[in-house]
mmCIF file of C-alpha atoms in Angstrom:
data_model
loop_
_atom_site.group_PDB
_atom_site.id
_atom_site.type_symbol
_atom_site.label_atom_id
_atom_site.label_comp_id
_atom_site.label_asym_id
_atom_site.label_seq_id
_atom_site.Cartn_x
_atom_site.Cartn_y
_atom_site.Cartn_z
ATOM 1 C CA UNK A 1 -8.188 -28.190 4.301
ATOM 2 C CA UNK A 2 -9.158 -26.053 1.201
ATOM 3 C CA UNK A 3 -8.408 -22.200 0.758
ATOM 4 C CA UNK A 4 -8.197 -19.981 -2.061
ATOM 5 C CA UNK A 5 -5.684 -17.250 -2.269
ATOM 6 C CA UNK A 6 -6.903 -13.578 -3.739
ATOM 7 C CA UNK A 7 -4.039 -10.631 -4.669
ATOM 8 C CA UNK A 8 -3.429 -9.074 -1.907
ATOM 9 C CA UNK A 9 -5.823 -10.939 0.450
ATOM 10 C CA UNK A 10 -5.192 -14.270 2.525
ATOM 11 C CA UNK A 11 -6.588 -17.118 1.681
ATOM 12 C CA UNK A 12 -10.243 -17.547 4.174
ATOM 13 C CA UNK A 13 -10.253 -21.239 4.812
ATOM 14 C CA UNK A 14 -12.868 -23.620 5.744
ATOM 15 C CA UNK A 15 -12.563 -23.734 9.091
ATOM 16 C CA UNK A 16 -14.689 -26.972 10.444
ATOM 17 C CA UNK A 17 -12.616 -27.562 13.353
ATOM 18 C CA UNK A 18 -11.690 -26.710 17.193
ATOM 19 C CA UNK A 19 -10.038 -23.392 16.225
ATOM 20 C CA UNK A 20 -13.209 -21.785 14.980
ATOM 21 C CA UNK A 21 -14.404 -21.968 18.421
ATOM 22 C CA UNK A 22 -11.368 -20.315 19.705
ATOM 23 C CA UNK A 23 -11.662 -17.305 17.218
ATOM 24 C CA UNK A 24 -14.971 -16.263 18.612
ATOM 25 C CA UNK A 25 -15.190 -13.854 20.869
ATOM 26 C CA UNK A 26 -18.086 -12.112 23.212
ATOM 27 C CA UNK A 27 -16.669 -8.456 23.402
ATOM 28 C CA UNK A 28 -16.724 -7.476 20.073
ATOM 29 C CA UNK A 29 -17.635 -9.162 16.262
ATOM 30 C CA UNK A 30 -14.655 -6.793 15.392
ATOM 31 C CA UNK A 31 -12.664 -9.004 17.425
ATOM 32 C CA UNK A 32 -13.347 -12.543 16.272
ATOM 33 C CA UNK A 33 -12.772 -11.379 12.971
ATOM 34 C CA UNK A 34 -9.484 -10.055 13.701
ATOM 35 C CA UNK A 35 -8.826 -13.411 15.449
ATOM 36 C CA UNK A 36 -9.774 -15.670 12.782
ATOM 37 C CA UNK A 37 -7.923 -13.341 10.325
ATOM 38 C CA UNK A 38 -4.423 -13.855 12.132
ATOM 39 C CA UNK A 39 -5.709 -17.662 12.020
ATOM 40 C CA UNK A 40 -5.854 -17.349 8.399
ATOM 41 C CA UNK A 41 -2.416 -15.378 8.051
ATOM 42 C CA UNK A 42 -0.738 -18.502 10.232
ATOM 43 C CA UNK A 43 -1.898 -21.478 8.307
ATOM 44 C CA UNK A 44 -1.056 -19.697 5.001
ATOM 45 C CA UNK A 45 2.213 -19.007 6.302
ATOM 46 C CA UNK A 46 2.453 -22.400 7.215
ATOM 47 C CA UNK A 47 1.044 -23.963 3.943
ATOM 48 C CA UNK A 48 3.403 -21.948 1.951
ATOM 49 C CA UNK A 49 6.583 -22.446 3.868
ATOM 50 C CA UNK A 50 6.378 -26.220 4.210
ATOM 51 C CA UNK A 51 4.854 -26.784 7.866
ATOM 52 C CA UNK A 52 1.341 -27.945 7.072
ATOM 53 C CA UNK A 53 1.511 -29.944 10.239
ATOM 54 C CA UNK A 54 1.997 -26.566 12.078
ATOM 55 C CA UNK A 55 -1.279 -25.282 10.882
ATOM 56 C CA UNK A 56 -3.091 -25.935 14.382
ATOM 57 C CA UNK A 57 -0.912 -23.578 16.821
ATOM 58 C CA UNK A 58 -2.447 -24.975 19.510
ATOM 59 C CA UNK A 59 -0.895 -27.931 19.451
ATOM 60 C CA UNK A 60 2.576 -26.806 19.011
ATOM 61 C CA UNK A 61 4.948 -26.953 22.314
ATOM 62 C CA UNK A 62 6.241 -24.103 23.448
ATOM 63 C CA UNK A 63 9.543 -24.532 22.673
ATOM 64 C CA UNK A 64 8.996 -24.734 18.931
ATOM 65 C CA UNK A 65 6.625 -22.113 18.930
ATOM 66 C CA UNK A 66 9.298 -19.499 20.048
ATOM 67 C CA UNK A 67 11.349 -20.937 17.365
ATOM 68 C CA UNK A 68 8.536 -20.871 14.250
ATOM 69 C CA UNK A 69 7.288 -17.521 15.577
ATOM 70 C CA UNK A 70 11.131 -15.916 15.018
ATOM 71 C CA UNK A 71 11.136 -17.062 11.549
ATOM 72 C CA UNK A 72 7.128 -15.959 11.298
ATOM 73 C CA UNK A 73 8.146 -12.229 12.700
ATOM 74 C CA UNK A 74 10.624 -12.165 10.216
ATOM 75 C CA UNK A 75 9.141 -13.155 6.953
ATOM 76 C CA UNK A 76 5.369 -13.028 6.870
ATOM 77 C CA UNK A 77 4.252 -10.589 4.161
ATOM 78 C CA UNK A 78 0.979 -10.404 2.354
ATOM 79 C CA UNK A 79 0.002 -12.788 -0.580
ATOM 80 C CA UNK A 80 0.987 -10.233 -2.828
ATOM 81 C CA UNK A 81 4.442 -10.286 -1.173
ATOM 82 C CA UNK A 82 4.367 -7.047 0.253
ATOM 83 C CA UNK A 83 5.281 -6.239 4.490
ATOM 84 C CA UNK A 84 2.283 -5.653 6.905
ATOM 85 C CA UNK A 85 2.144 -2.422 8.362
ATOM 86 C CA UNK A 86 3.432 -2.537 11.943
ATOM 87 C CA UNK A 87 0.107 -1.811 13.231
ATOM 88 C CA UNK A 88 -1.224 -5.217 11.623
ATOM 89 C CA UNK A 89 1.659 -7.468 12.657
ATOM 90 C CA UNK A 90 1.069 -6.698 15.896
ATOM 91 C CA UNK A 91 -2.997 -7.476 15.286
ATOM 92 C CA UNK A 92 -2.133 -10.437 14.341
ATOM 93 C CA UNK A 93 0.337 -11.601 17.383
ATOM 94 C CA UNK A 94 -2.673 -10.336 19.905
ATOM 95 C CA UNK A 95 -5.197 -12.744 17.692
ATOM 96 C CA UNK A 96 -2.657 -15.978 17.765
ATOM 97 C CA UNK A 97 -2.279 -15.006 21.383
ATOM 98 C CA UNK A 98 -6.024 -15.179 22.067
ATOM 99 C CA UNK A 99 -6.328 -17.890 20.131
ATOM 100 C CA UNK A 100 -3.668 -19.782 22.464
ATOM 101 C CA UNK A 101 -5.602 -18.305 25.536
ATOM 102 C CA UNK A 102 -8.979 -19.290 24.432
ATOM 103 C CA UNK A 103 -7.224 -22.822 24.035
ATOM 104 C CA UNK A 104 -6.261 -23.065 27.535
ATOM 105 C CA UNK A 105 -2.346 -23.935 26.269
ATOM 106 C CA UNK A 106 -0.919 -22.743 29.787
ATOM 107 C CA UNK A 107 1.910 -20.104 28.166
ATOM 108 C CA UNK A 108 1.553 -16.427 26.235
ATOM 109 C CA UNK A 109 3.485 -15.689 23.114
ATOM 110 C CA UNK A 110 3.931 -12.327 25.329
ATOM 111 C CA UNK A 111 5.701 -13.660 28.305
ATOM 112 C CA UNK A 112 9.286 -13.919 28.670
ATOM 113 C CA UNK A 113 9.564 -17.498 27.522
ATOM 114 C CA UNK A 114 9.003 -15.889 23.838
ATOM 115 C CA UNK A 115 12.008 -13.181 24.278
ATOM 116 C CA UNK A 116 13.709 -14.640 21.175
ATOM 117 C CA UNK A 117 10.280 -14.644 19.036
ATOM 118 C CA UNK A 118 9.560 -11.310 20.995
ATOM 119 C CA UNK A 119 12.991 -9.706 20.030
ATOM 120 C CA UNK A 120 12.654 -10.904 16.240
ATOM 121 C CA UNK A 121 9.063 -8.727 16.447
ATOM 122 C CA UNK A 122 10.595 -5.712 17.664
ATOM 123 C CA UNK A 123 13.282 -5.466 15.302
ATOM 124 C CA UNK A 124 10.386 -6.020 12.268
ATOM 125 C CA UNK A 125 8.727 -3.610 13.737
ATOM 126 C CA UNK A 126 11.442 -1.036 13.875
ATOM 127 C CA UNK A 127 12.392 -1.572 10.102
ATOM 128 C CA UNK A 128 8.923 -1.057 9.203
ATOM 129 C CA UNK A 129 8.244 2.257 11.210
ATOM 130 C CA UNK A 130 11.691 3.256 9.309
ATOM 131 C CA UNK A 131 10.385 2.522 5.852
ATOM 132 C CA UNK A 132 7.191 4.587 7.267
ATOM 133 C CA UNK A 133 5.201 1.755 7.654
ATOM 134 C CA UNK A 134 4.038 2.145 11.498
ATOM 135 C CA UNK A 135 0.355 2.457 10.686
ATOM 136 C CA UNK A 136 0.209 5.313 13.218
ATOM 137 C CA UNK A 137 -1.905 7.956 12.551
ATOM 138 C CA UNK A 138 0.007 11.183 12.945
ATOM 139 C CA UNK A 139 -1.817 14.213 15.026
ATOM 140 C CA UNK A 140 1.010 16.245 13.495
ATOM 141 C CA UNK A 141 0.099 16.912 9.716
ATOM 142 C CA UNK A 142 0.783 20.083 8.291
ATOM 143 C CA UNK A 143 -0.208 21.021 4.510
ATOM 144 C CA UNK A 144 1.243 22.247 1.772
ATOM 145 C CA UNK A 145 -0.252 25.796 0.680
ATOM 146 C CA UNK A 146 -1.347 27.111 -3.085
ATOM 147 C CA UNK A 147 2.094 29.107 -2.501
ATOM 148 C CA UNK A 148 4.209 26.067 -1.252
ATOM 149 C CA UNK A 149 2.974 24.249 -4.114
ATOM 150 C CA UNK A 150 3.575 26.714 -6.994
ATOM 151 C CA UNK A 151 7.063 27.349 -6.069
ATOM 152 C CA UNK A 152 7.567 23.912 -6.481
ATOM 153 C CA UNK A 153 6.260 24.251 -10.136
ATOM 154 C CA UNK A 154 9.024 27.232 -10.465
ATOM 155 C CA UNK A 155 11.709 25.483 -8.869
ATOM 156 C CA UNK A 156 11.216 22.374 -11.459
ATOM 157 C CA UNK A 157 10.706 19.784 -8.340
ATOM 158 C CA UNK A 158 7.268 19.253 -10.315
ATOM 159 C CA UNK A 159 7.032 18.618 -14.090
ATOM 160 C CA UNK A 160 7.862 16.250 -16.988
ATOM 161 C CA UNK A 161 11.787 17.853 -17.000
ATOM 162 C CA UNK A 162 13.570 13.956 -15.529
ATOM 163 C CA UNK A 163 12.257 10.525 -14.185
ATOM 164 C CA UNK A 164 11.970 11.747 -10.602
ATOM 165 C CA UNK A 165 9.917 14.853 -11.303
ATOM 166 C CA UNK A 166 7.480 13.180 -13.148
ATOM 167 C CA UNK A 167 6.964 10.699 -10.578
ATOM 168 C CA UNK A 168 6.442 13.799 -7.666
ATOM 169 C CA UNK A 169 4.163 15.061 -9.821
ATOM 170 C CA UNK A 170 2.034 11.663 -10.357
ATOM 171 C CA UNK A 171 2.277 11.174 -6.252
ATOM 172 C CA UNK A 172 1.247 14.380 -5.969
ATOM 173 C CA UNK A 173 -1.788 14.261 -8.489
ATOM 174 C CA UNK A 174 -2.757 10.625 -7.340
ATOM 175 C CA UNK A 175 -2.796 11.751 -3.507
ATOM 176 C CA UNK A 176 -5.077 14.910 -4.735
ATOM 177 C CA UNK A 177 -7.474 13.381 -7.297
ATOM 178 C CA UNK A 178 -7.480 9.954 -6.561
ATOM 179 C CA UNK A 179 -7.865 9.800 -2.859
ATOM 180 C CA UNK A 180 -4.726 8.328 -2.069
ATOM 181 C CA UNK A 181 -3.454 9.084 1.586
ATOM 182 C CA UNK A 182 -1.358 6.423 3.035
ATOM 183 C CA UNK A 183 1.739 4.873 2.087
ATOM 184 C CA UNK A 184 0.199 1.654 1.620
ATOM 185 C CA UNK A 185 -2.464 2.700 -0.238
ATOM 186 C CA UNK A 186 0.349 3.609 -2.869
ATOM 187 C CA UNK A 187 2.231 0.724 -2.226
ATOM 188 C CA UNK A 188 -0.534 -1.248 -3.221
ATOM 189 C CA UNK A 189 -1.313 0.244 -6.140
ATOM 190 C CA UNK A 190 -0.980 -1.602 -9.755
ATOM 191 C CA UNK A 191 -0.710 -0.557 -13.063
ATOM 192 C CA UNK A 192 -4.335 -1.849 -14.009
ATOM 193 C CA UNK A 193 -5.554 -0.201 -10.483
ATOM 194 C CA UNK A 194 -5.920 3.163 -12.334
ATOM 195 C CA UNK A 195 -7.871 2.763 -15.956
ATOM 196 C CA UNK A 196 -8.415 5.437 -19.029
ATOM 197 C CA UNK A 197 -12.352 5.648 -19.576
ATOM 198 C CA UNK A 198 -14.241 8.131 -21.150
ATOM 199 C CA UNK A 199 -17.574 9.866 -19.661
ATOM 200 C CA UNK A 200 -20.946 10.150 -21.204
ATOM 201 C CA UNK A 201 -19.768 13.085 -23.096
ATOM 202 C CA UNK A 202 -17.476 11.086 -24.718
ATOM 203 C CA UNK A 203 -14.694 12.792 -22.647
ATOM 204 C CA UNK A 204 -11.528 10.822 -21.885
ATOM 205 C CA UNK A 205 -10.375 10.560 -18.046
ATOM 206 C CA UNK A 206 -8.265 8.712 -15.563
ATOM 207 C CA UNK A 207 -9.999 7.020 -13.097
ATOM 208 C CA UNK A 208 -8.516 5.009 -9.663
ATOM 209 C CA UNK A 209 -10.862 1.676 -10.000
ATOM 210 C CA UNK A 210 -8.833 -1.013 -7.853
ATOM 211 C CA UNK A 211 -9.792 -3.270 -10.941
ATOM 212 C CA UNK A 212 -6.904 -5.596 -10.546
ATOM 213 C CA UNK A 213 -8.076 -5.647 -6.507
ATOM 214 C CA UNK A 214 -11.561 -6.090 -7.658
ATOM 215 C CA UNK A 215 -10.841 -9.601 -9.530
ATOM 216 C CA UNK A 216 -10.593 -10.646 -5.755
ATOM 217 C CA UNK A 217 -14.237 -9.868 -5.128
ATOM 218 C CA UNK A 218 -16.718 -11.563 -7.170
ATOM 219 C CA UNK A 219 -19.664 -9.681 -8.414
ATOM 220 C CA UNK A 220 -18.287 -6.370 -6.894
ATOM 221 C CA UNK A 221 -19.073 -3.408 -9.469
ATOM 222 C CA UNK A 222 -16.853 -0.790 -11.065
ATOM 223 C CA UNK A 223 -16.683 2.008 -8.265
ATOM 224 C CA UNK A 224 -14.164 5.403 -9.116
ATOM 225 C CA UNK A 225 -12.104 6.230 -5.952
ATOM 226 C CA UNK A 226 -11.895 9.777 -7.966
ATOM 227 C CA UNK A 227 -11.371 10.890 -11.139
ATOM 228 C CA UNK A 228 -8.532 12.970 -13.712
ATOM 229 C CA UNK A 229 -9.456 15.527 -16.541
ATOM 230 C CA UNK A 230 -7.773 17.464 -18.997
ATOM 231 C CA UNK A 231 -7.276 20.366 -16.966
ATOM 232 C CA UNK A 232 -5.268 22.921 -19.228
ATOM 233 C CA UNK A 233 -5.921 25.912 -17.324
ATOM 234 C CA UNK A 234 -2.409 26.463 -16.549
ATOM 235 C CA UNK A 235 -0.883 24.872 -19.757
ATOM 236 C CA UNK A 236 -0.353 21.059 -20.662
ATOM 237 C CA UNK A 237 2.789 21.068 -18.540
ATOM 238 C CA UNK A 238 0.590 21.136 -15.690
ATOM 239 C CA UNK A 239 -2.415 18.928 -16.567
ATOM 240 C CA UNK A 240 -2.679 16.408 -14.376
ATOM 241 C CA UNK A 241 -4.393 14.345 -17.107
ATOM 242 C CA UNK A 242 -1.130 14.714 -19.554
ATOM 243 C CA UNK A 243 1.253 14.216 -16.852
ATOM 244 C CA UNK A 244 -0.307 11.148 -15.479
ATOM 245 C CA UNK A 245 -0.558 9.733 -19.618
ATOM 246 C CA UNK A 246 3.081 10.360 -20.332
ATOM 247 C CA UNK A 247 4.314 8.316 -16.891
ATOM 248 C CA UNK A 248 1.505 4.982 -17.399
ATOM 249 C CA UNK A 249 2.148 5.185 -21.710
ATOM 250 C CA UNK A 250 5.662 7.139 -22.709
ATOM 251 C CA UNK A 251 8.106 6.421 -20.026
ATOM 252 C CA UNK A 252 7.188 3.179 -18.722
ATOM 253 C CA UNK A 253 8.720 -0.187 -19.790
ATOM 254 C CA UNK A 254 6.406 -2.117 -22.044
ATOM 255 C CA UNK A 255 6.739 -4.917 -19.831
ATOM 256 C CA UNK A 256 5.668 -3.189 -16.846
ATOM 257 C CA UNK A 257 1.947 -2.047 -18.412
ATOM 258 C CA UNK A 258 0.383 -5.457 -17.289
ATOM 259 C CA UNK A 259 -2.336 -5.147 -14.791
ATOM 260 C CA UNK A 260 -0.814 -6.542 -11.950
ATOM 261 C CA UNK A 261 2.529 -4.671 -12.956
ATOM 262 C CA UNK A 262 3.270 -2.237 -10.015
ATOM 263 C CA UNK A 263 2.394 0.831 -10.646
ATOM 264 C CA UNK A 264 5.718 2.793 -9.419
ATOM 265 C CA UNK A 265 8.514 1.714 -10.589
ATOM 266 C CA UNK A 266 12.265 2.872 -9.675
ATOM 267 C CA UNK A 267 13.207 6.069 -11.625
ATOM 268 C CA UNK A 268 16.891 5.798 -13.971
ATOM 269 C CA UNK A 269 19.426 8.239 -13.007
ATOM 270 C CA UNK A 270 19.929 9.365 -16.497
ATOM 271 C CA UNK A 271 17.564 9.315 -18.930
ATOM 272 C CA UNK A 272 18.231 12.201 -21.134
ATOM 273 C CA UNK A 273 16.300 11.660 -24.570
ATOM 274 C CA UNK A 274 12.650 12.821 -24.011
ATOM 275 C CA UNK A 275 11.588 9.548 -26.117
ATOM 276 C CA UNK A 276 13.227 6.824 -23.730
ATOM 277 C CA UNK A 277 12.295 4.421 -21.302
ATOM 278 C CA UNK A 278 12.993 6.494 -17.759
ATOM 279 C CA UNK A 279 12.106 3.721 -15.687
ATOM 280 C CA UNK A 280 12.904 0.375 -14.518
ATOM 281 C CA UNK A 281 11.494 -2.731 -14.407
ATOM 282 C CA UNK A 282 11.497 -2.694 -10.963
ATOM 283 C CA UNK A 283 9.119 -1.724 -8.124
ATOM 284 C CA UNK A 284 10.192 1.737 -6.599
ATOM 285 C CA UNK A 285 10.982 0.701 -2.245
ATOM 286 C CA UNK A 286 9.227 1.889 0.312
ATOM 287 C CA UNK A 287 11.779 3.680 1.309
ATOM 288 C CA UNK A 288 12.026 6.007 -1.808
ATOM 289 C CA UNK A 289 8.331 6.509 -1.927
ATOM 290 C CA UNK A 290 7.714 7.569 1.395
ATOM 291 C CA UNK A 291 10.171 10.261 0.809
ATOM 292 C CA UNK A 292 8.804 11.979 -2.158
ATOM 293 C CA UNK A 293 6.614 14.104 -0.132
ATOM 294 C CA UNK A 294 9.190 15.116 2.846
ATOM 295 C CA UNK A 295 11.845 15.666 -0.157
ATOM 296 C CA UNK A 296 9.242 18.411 -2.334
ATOM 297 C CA UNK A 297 9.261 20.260 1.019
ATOM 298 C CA UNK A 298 12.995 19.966 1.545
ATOM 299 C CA UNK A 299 13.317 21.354 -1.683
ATOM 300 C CA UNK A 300 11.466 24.728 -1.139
ATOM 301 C CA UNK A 301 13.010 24.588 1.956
ATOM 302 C CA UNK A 302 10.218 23.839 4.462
ATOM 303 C CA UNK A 303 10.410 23.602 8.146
ATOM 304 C CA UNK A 304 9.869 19.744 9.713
ATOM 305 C CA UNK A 305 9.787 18.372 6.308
ATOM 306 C CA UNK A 306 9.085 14.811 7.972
ATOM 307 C CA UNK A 307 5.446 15.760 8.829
ATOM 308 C CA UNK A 308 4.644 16.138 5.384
ATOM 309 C CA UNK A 309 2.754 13.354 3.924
ATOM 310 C CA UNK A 310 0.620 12.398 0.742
ATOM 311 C CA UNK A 311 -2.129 14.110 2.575
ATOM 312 C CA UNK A 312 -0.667 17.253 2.825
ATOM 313 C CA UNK A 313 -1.284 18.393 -0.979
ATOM 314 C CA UNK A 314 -4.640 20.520 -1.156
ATOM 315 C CA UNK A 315 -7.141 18.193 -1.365
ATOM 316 C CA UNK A 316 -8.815 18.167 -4.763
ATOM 317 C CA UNK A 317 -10.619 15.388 -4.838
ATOM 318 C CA UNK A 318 -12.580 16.341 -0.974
ATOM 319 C CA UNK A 319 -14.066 19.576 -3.292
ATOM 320 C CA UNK A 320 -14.549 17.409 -6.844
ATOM 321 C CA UNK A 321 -16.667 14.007 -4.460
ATOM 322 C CA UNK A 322 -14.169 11.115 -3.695
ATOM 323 C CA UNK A 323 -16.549 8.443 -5.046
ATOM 324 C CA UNK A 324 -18.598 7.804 -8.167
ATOM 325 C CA UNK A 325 -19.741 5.734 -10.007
ATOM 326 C CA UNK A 326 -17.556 5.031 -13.258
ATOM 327 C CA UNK A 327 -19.331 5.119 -17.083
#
């Protein structure tokens, strides 16, 4: 069995056996590719935790499948080592389900003979809905306005002035200009994900290329998910461009400007001299960064500051084109 594993992607393996059978489906393409995905997220879980003669889950009994699927639940993450949203975990469950169906195995991963396995899931699934990784789209999102947002700038919850500020500020500029709108799209995002360039003017800019996702894709071309100018019309401590330079070059650990660094990184509680390192060599949680947005409102002292979310900044980059292609 031979599979190659991409960042943040699982491995697609060669599938020349029973299983691919079992994947197909005739109600919808979308869902044999869904199947043979949680395939693929099985037998890499498998190959990487020691039971390579668990890769075929049709063959397991019952009994032991309850027990693998607690530990599966549990501590299945992404090849990059991140968590699945909630959403995606339970995908994959409905595709290792069909996949037993479509096998004829005589049991459900969903009946009551999985309550162990089942229970395992649910309590995943409520620490990821609490780290605001549900996957649900909310019907509920209210916006920030141009009055919200400036007295932010007055109150100093924006701005260069400590670790955490900055770090609103490049959410908040990255969820604008970059088209940036879900937790995980942050989550995912590494240092050599966003790349200085200049134009055809010669003019320098920031520009959100996935580059260190594009190494998975062979032959894919340079494609801008939006782009970040000098913009000095209210002063440099506003520029999005400057702001966004002083957090990837001045403040960052040297150590954490290699490509596949992560690009947020836990802010220091003190960091007084203008000149130092503010962050750490660590990746900021989930947790923290979910709340940056809920917090900004909390501090100009916003009604339901829990609907807030990186889509609720005005929308820059919807009015500048969200794609281009990059010089």
């Amino acid at each position: 069995m031979t599979y190659s594993t991409k960042l943040n992607k699982f491995p697609v393996f060669n599938i020349n056996d029973d299983l691919n059978g079992l994947c197909t489906s005739a109600v919808s393409p979308n869902t044999t590719k869904a199947t043979r995905y949680a395939l693929n997220v099985w037998r890499y879980w498998c190959m990487t935790n020691g039971l390579k003669d668990h890769t075929d889950i049709t063959k397991i009994p019952a009994v032991k499948l309850n027990e693998l699927l607690e530990n599966f639940y549990v501590t299945v993450k992404k090849s990059d080592g991140s968590d699945f949203l909630a959403t995606s975990l339970h995908a994959i469950r409905r595709g290792l389900d069909r996949i037993l169906k479509n096998a004829g195995v005589g049991f459900s991963i969903t009946s009551s003979s999985f309550s162990s396995s089942t229970k395992k899931l649910k309590e995943k699934l409520w620490v990821l809905s609490k780290a605001g990784m549900s996957g649900a789209r909310s019907r509920n999102i209210v916006y920030f306005s141009l009055s919200d947002e400036e007295e932010m700038w007055q109150a100093g919850c924006l701005g260069d002035d400590s670790p955490i500020t900055l770090l609103s500020t490049v959410v908040k500029y990255n969820s604008q200009y970059l088209n940036m709108r879900t937790l995980q799209e942050h989550a995912d995002l590494m240092y050599g994900d966003i790349e200085l360039l200049k134009d055809s003017q010669n003019q320098p800019y920031f520009a959100r290329t996935d580059s260190v996702k594009r190494e998975s894709r062979s032959g894919s071309s340079r494609v801008c998910h939006g782009k970040i100018y000098h913009e000095h019309s209210r002063g440099h401590k506003q520029c999005p461009y400057c702001l966004l330079y002083k957090y990837m070059y001045i403040h960052r650990p040297p150590t954490q400007m290699e490509a596949k660094s992560p690009f947020y990184l836990t802010a220091r509680k003190e960091a007084t001299d203008m000149g130092s390192v503010w962050y750490e060599e660590q990746r900021m949680g989930l947790r923290s960064l979910r709340g940056i947005v809920p917090n900004l409102a909390r501090k100009v002292k916003l009604e339901n500051c829990e609907n807030f979310t990186f889509v609720s900044f005005t929308q820059v980059s919807r009015r500048l084109g969200s794609y281009s292609c990059c010089q």
